[in-house]
mmCIF file of C-alpha atoms in Angstrom:
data_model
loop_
_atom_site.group_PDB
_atom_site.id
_atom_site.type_symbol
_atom_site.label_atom_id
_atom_site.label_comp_id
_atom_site.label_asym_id
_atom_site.label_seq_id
_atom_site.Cartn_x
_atom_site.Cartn_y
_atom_site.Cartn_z
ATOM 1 C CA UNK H 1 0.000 0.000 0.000
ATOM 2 C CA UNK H 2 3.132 2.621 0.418
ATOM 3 C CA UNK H 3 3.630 2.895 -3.323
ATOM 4 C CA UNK H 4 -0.199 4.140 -3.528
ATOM 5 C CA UNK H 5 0.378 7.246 -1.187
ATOM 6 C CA UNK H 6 1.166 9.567 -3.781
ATOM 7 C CA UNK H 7 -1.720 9.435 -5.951
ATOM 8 C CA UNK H 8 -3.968 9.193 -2.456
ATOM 9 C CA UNK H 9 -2.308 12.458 -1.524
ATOM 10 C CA UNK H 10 -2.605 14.120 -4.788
ATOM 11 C CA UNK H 11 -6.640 12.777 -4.252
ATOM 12 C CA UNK H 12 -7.058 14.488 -1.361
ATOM 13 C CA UNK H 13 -5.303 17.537 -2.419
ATOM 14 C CA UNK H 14 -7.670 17.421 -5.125
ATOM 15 C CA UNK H 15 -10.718 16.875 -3.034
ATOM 16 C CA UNK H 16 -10.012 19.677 -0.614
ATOM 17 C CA UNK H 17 -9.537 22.043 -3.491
ATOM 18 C CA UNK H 18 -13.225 21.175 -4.238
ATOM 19 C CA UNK H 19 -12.089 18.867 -8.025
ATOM 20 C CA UNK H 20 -13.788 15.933 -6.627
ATOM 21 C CA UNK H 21 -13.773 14.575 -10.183
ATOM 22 C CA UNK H 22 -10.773 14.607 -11.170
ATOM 23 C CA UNK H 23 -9.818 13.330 -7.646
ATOM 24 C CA UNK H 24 -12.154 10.088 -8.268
ATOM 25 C CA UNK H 25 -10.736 9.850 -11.750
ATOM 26 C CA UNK H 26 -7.031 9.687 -10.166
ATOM 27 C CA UNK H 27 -7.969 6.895 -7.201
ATOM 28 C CA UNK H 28 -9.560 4.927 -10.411
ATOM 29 C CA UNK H 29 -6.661 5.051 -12.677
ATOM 30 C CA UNK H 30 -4.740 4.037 -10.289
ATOM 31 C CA UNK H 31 -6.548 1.539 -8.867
ATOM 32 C CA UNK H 32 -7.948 0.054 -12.107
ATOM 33 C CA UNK H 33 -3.948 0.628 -13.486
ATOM 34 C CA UNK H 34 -2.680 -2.576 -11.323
ATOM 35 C CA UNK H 35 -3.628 -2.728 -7.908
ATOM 36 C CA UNK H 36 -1.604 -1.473 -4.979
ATOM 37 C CA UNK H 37 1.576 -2.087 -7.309
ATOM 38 C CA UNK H 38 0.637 0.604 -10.223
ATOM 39 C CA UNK H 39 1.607 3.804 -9.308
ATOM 40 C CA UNK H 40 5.190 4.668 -8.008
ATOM 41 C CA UNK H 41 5.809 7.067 -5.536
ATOM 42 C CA UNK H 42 7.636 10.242 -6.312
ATOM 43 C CA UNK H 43 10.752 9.282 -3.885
ATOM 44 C CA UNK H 44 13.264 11.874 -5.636
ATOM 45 C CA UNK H 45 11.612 15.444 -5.007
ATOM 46 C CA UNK H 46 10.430 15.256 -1.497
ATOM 47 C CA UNK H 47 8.964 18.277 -0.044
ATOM 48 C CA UNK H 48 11.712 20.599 1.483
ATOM 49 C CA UNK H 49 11.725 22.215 4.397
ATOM 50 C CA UNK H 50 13.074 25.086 3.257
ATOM 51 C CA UNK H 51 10.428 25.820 0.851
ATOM 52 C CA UNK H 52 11.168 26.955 -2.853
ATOM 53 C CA UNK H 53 13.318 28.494 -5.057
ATOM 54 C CA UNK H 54 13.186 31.523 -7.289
ATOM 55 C CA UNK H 55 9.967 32.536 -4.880
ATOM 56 C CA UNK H 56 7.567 35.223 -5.777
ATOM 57 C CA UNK H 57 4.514 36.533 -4.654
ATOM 58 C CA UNK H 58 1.445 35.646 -6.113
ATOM 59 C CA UNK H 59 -1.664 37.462 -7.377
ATOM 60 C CA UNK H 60 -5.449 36.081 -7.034
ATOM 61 C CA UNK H 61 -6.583 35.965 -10.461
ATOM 62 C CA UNK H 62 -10.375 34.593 -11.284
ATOM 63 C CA UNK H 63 -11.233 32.010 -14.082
ATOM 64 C CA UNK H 64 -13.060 32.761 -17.545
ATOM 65 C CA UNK H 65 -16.014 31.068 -18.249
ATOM 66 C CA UNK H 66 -14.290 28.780 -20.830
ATOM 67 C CA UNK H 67 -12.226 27.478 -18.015
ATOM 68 C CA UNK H 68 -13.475 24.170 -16.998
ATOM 69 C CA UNK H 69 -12.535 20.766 -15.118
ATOM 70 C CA UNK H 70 -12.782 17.417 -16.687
ATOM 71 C CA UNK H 71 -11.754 13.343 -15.456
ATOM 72 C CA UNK H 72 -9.053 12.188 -17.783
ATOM 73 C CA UNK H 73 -10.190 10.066 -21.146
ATOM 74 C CA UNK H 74 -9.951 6.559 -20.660
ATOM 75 C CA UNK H 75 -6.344 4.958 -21.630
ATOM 76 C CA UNK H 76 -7.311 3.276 -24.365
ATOM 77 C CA UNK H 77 -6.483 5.615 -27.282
ATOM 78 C CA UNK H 78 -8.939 6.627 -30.090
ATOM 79 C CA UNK H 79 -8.514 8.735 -33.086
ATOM 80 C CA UNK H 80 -9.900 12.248 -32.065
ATOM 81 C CA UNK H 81 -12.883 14.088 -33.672
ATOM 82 C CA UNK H 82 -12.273 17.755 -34.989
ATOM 83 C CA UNK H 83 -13.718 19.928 -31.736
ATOM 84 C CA UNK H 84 -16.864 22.231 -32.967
ATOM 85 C CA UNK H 85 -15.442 24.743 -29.629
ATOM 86 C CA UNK H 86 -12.388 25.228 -28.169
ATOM 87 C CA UNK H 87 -11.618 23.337 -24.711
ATOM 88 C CA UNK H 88 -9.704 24.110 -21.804
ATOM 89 C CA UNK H 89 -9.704 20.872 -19.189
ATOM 90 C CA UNK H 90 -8.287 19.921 -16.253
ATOM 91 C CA UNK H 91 -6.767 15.756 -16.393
ATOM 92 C CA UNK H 92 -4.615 13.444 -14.535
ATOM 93 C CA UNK H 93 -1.910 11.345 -15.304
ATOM 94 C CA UNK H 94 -1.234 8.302 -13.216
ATOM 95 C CA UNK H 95 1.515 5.807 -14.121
ATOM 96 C CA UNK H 96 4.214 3.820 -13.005
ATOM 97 C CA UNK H 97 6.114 7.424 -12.864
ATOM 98 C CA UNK H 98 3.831 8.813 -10.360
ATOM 99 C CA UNK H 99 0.715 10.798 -10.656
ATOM 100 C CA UNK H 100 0.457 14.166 -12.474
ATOM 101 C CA UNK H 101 -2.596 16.609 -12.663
ATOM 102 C CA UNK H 102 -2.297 19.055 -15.759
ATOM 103 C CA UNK H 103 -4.873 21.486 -17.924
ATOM 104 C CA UNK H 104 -4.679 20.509 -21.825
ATOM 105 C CA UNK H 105 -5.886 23.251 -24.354
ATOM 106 C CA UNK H 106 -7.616 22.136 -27.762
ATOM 107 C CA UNK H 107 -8.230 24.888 -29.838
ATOM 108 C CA UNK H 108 -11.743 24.866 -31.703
ATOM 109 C CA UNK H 109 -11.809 22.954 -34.725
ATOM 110 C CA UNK H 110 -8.523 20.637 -33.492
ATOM 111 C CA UNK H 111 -7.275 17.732 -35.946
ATOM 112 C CA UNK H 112 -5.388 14.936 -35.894
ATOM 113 C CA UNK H 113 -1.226 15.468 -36.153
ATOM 114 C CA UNK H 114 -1.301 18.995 -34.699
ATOM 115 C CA UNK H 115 1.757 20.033 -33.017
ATOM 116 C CA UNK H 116 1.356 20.367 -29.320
ATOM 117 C CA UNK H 117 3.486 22.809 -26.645
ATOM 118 C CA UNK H 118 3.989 22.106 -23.001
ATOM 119 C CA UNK H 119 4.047 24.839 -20.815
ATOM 120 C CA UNK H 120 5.768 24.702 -17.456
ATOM 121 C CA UNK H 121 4.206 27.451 -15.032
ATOM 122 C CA UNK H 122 6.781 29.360 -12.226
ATOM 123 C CA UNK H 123 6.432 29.390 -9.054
ATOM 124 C CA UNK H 124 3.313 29.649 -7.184
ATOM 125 C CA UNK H 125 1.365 29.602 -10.280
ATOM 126 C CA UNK H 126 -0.535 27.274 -12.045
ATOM 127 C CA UNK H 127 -1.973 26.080 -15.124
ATOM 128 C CA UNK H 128 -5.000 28.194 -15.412
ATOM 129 C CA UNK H 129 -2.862 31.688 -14.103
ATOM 130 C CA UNK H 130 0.086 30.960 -16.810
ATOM 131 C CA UNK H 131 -1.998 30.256 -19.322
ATOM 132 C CA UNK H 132 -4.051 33.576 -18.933
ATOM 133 C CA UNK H 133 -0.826 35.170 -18.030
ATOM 134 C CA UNK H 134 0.921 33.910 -21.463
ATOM 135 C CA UNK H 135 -1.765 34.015 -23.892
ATOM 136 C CA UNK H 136 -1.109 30.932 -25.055
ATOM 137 C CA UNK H 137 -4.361 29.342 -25.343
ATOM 138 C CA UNK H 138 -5.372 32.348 -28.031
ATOM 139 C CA UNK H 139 -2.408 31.786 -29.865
ATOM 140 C CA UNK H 140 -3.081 28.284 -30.187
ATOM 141 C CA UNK H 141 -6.416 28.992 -31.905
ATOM 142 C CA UNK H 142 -5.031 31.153 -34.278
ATOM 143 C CA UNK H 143 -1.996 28.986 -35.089
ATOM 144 C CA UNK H 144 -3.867 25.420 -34.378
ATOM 145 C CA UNK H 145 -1.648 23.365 -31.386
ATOM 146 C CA UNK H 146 -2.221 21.931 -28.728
ATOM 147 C CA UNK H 147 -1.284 22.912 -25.271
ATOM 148 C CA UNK H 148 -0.817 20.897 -22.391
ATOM 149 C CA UNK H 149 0.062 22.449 -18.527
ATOM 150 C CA UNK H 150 1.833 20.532 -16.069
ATOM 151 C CA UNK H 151 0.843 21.100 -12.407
ATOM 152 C CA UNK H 152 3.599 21.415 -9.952
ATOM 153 C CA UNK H 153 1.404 20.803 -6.723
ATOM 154 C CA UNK H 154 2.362 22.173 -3.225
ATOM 155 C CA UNK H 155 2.947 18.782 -2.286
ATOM 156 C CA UNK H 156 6.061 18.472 -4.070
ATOM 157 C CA UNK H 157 7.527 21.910 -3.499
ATOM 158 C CA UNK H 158 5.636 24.266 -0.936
ATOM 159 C CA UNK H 159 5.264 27.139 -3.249
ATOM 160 C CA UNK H 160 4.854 24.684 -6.340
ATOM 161 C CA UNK H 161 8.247 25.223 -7.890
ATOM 162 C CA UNK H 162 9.373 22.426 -10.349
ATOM 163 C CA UNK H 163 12.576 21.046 -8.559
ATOM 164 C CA UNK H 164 14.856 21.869 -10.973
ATOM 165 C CA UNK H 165 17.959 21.535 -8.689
ATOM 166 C CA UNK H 166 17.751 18.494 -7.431
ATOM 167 C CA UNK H 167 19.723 16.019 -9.214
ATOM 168 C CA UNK H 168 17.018 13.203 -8.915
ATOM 169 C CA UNK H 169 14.840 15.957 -11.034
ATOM 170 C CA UNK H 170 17.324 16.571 -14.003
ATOM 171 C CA UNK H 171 17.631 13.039 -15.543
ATOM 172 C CA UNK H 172 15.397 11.055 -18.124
ATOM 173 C CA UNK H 173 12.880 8.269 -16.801
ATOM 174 C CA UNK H 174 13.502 9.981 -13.093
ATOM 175 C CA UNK H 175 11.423 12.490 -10.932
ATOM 176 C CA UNK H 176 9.431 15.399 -12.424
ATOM 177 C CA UNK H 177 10.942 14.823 -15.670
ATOM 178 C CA UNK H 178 9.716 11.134 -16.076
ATOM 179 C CA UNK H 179 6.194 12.927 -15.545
ATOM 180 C CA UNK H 180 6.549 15.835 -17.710
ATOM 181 C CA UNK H 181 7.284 13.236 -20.601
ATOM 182 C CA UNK H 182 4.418 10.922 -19.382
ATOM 183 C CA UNK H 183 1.951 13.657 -19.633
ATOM 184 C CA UNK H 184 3.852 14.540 -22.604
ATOM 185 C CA UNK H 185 3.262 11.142 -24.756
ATOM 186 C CA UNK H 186 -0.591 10.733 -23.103
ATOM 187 C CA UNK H 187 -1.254 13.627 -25.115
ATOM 188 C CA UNK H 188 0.169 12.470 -27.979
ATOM 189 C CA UNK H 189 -1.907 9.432 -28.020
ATOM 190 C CA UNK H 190 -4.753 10.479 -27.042
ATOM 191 C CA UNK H 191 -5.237 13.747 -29.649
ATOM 192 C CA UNK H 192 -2.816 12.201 -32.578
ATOM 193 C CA UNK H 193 -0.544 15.205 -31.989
ATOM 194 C CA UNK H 194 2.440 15.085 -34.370
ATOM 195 C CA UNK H 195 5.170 13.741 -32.580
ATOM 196 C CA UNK H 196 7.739 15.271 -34.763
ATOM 197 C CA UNK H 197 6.704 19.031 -33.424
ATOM 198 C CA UNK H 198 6.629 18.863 -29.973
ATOM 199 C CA UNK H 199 7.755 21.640 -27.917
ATOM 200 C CA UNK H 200 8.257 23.165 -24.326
ATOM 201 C CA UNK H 201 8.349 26.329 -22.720
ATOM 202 C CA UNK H 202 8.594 27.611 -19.532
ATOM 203 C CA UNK H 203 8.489 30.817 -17.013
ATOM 204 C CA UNK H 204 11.474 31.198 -14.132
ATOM 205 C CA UNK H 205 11.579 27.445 -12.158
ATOM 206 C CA UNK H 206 9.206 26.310 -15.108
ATOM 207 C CA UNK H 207 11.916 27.449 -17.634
ATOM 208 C CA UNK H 208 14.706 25.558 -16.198
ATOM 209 C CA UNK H 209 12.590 22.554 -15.729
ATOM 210 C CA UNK H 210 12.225 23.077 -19.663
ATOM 211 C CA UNK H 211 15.830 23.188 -20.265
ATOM 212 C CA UNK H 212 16.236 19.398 -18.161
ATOM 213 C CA UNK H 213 13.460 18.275 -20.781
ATOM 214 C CA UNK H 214 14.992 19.233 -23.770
ATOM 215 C CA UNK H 215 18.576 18.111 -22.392
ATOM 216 C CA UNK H 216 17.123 14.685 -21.163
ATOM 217 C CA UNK H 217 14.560 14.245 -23.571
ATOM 218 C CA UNK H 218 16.109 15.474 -27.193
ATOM 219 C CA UNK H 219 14.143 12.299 -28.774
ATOM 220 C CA UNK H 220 10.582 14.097 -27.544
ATOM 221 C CA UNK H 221 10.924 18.064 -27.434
ATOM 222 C CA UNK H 222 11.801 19.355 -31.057
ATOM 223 C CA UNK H 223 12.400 22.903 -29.374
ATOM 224 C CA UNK H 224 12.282 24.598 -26.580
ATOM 225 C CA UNK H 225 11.245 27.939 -25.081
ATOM 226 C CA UNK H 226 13.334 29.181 -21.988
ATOM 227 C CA UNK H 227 11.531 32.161 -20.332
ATOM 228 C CA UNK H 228 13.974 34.114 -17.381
ATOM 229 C CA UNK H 229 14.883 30.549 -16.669
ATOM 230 C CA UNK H 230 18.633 28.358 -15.439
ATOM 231 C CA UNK H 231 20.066 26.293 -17.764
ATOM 232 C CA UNK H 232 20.121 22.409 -17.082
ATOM 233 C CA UNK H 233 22.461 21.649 -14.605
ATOM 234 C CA UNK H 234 23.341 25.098 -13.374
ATOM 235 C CA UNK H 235 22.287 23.998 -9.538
ATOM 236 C CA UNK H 236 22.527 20.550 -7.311
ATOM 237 C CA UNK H 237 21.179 21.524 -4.265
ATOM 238 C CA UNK H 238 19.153 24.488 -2.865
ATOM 239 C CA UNK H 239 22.264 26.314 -1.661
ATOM 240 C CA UNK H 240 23.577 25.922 -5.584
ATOM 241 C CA UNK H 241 20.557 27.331 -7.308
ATOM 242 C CA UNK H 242 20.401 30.858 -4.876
ATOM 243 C CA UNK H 243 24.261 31.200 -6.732
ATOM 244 C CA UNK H 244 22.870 29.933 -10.029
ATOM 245 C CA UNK H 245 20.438 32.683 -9.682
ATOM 246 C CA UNK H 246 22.852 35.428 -8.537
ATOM 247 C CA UNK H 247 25.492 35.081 -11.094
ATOM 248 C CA UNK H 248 24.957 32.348 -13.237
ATOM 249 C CA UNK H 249 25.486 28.365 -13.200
ATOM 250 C CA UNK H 250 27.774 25.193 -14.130
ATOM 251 C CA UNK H 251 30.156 25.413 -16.800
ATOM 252 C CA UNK H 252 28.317 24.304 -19.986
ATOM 253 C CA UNK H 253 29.428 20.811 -21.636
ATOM 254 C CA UNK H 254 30.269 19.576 -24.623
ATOM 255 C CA UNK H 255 27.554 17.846 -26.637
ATOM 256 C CA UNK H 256 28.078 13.707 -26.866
ATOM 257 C CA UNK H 257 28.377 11.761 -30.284
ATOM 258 C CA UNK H 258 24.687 10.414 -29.493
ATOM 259 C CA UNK H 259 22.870 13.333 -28.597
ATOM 260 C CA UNK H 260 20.564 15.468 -30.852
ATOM 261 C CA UNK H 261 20.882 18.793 -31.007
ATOM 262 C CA UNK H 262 17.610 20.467 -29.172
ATOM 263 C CA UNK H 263 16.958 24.304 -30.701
ATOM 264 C CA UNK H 264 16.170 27.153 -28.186
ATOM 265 C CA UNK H 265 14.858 30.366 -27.781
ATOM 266 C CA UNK H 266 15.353 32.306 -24.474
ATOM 267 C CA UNK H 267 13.785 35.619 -23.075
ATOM 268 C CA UNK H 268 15.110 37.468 -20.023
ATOM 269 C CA UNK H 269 15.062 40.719 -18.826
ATOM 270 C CA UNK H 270 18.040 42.381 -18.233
ATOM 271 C CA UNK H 271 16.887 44.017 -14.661
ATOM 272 C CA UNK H 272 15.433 40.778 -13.531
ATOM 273 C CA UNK H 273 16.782 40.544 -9.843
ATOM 274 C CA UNK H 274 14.986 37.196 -9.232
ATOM 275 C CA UNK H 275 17.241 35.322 -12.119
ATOM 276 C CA UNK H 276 20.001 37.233 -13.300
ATOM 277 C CA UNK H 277 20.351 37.826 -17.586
ATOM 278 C CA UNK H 278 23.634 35.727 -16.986
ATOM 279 C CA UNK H 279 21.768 32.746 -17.028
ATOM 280 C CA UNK H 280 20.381 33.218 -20.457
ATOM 281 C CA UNK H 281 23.918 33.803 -22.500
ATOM 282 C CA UNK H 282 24.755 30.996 -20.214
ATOM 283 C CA UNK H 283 22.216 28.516 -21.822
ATOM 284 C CA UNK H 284 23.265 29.589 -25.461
ATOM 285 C CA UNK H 285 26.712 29.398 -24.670
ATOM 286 C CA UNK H 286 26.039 25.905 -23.700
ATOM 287 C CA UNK H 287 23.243 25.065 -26.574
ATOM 288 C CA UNK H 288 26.580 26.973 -29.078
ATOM 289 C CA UNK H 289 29.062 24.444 -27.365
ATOM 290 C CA UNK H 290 26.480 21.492 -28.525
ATOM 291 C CA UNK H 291 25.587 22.404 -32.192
ATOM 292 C CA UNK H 292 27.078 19.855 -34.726
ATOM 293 C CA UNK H 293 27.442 22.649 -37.121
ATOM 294 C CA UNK H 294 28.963 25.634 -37.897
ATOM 295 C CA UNK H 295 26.951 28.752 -36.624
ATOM 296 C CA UNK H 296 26.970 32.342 -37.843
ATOM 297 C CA UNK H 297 25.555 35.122 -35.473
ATOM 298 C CA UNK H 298 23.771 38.333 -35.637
ATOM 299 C CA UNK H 299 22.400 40.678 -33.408
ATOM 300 C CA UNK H 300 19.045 43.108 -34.037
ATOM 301 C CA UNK H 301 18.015 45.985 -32.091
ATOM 302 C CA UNK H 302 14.101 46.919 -31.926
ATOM 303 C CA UNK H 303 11.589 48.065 -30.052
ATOM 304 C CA UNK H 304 7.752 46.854 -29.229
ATOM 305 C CA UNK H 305 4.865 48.318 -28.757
ATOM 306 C CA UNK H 306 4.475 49.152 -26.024
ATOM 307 C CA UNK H 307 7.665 51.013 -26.490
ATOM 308 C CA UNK H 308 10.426 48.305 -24.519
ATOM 309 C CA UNK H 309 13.786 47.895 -26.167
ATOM 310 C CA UNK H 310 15.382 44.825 -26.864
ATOM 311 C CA UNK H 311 18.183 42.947 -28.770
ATOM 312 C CA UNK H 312 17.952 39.713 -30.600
ATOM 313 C CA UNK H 313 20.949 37.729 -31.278
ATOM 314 C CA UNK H 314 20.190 34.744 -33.620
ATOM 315 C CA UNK H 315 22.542 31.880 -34.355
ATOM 316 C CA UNK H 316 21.425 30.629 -38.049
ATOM 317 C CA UNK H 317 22.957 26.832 -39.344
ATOM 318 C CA UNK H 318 24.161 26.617 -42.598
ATOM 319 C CA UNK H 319 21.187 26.587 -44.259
ATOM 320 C CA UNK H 320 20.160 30.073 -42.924
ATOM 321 C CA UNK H 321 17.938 28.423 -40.410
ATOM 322 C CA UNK H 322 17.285 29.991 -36.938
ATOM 323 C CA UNK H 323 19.092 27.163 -34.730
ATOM 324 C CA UNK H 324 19.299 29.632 -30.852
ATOM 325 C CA UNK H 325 17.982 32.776 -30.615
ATOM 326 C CA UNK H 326 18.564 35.444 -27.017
ATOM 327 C CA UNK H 327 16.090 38.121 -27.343
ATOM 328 C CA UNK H 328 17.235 40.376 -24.128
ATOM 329 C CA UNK H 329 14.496 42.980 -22.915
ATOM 330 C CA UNK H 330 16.242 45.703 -21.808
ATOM 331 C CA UNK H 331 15.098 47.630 -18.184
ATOM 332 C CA UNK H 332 12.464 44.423 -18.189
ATOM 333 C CA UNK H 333 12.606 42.365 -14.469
ATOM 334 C CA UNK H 334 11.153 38.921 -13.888
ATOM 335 C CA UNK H 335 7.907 38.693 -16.043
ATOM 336 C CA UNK H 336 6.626 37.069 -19.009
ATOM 337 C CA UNK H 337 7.455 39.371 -22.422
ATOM 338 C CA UNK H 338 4.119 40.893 -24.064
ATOM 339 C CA UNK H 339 1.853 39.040 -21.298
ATOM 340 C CA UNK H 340 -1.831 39.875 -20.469
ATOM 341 C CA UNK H 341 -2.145 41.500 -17.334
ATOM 342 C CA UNK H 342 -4.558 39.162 -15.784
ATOM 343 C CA UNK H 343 -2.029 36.753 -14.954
ATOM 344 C CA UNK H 344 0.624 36.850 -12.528
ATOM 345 C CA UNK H 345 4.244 38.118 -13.480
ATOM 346 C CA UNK H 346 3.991 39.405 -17.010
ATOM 347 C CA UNK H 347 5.054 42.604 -18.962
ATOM 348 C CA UNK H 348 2.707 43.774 -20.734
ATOM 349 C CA UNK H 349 5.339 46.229 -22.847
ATOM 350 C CA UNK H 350 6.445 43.007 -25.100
ATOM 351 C CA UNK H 351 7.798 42.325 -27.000
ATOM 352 C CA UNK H 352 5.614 38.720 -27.104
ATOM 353 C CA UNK H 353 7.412 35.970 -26.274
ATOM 354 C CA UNK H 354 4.786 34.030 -27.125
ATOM 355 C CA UNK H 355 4.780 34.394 -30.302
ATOM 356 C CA UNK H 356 7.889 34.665 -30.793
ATOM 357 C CA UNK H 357 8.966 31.072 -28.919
ATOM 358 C CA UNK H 358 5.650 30.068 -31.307
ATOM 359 C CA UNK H 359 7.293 31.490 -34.635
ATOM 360 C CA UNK H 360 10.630 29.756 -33.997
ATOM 361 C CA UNK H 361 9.021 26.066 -32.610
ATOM 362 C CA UNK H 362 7.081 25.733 -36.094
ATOM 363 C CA UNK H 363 10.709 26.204 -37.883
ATOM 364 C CA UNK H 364 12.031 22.749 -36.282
ATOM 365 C CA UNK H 365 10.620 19.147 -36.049
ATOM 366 C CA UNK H 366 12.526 15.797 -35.146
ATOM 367 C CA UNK H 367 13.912 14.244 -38.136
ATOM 368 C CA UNK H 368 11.726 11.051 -39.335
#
């Protein structure tokens, strides 16, 4: 019966927050999933005492009317129907990784091999605050993906960061990243998205919990969007990551003869005092170390709309393809580029990251 306890605690989480049905759904998957032997406790990211880290302070937002909770569809996979209206669901994910809650977006009139993004929220956010926050979900009708949010529950980190620091949390088929990429290929299966454009993003904690997946998973994520985030491996303990943030991680390493090269796109502000800018030359230096080819570099100047400056420095391939790009808002702190106002930590000012990270996923899929 120990190996059930995280799902039952993720239940009653669920219950007390008043989503009684996706807490029955949960106890039923895992029941029906195996017995007592199904679901494996989450044994690498125990809860801290010290709490979180990169910590902010949130902001009450309310839900839209579209906003609504669902149970998870039933494993067995079937080949989707085009949706008449947009949805925006809460599921759960319970496998022998552990068990996962997470809010999937389909945009009205979805299809079968649609790309899909995962979005990693910071910390104490969640699903339905980043995605208002972002503006994802909009995007994704006017674009047509799918988008699928994680939730980082309080259970695992008191103010719901994604562990990023801990080692047992940066390596494939372990911790929080063996879930991500659960979550991940349920999604896959059970909409038919395209499993050549798969993508994730992510704000602050979320963002370097986006750089593990695209270091540990370069066979699933064809890009990835890092948003004020740490590159993967900058920290290996709580006392680690408060430097990484500071000044900057690890050294970046060399890429191996079997690894794929993952693409990236980073935002940061360059008066963020929660994660400083260092971190995001820091992750191209190290995606730059990793590329198997030759990469020439320019920098543009520009300003949005709502009148912020910022430089872009893109690293093309060869073929004139954009491979890394560092888009570096300047006098911006620790907020989501071009975000709506009604969610927690954004800058209105842009320039959108959103679209941007958007723009550059569609330019790269996994080879076939």
């Amino acid at each position: 019966m120990m190996k059930l306890q995280p799902a039952m605690a993720e239940a009653l989480r669920l219950t007390r927050s008043g989503r009684l049905h996706a807490a029955t759904r949960l106890i039923q998957s895992t029941l029906i999933g195996g017995g007592s032997g199904y679901a494996s406790p989450r044994t690498s990211t125990p809860v801290a005492p010290e709490g979180e880290v990169i910590d902010v302070t949130p902001r009450r937002i309310a839900l839209a009317p579209n906003f609504r909770k669902t149970t998870a569809k039933p494993a067995t996979a079937r080949r989707p129907e085009s949706a008449v209206h947009s949805r925006f669901e809460e599921r759960c994910y319970a496998g022998l990784e552990g068990a996962m809650t997470y809010w999937l977006y389909l945009p009205a009139g979805a299809t079968p091999a649609m790309p899909l993004v995962v979005m990693l929220h910071g910390c104490t956010q969640d699903p339905q605050d980043f995605a208002r926050g972002t503006g994802m979900n909009a995007l994704a009708d006017e674009l047509g993906f799918i988008v699928a949010y994680p939730c980082q529950p309080a259970a695992a980190n008191m103010k719901k960061c994604w562990n990023w620091f801990k080692p047992g949390d940066q390596q494939r088929d372990r911790g929080e990243p063996a879930l991500i990429a659960a979550v991940t290929r349920t999604v896959i299966r059970d909409h038919d998205a395209d499993p050549a454009r798969i993508y994730v993003a992510g704000l602050s904690a979320g963002g370097a919990a986006a750089a593990i997946m695209g270091s540990v998973y370069p066979d699933v994520y064809a890009a990835i969007g890092i948003h004020s985030g740490l590159a993967c491996g900058a920290a290996s303990s709580m006392w680690t990551a408060f430097s990484a943030m500071r000044s900057g991680g690890m050294k970046a390493s060399a890429q191996t003869a079997d690894e794929r090269f993952v693409p990236v796109i980073t935002f940061h502000g360059d008066s963020d005092t929660t994660v400083h800018a260092v971190n995001s030359a820091q992750i191209v230096a190290a995606a730059t170390l990793r590329s198997d080819t030759p990469l020439t570099t320019r920098t543009e100047k520009g300003v949005s709309q709502g009148n912020r400056n910022y430089s872009r420095t893109i690293s093309y391939g060869p073929d004139d393809q954009s491979l890394i790009e560092e888009w570096t808002i300047h006098g911006a702190g620790h907020a989501w580029s071009g975000g709506d106002t009604s969610g927690s930590y954004t800058d209105s000012s842009g320039p959108d990251a959103s679209r941007a990270m958007l723009t550059f996923f569609l330019q790269h899929s996994l080879p076939q």
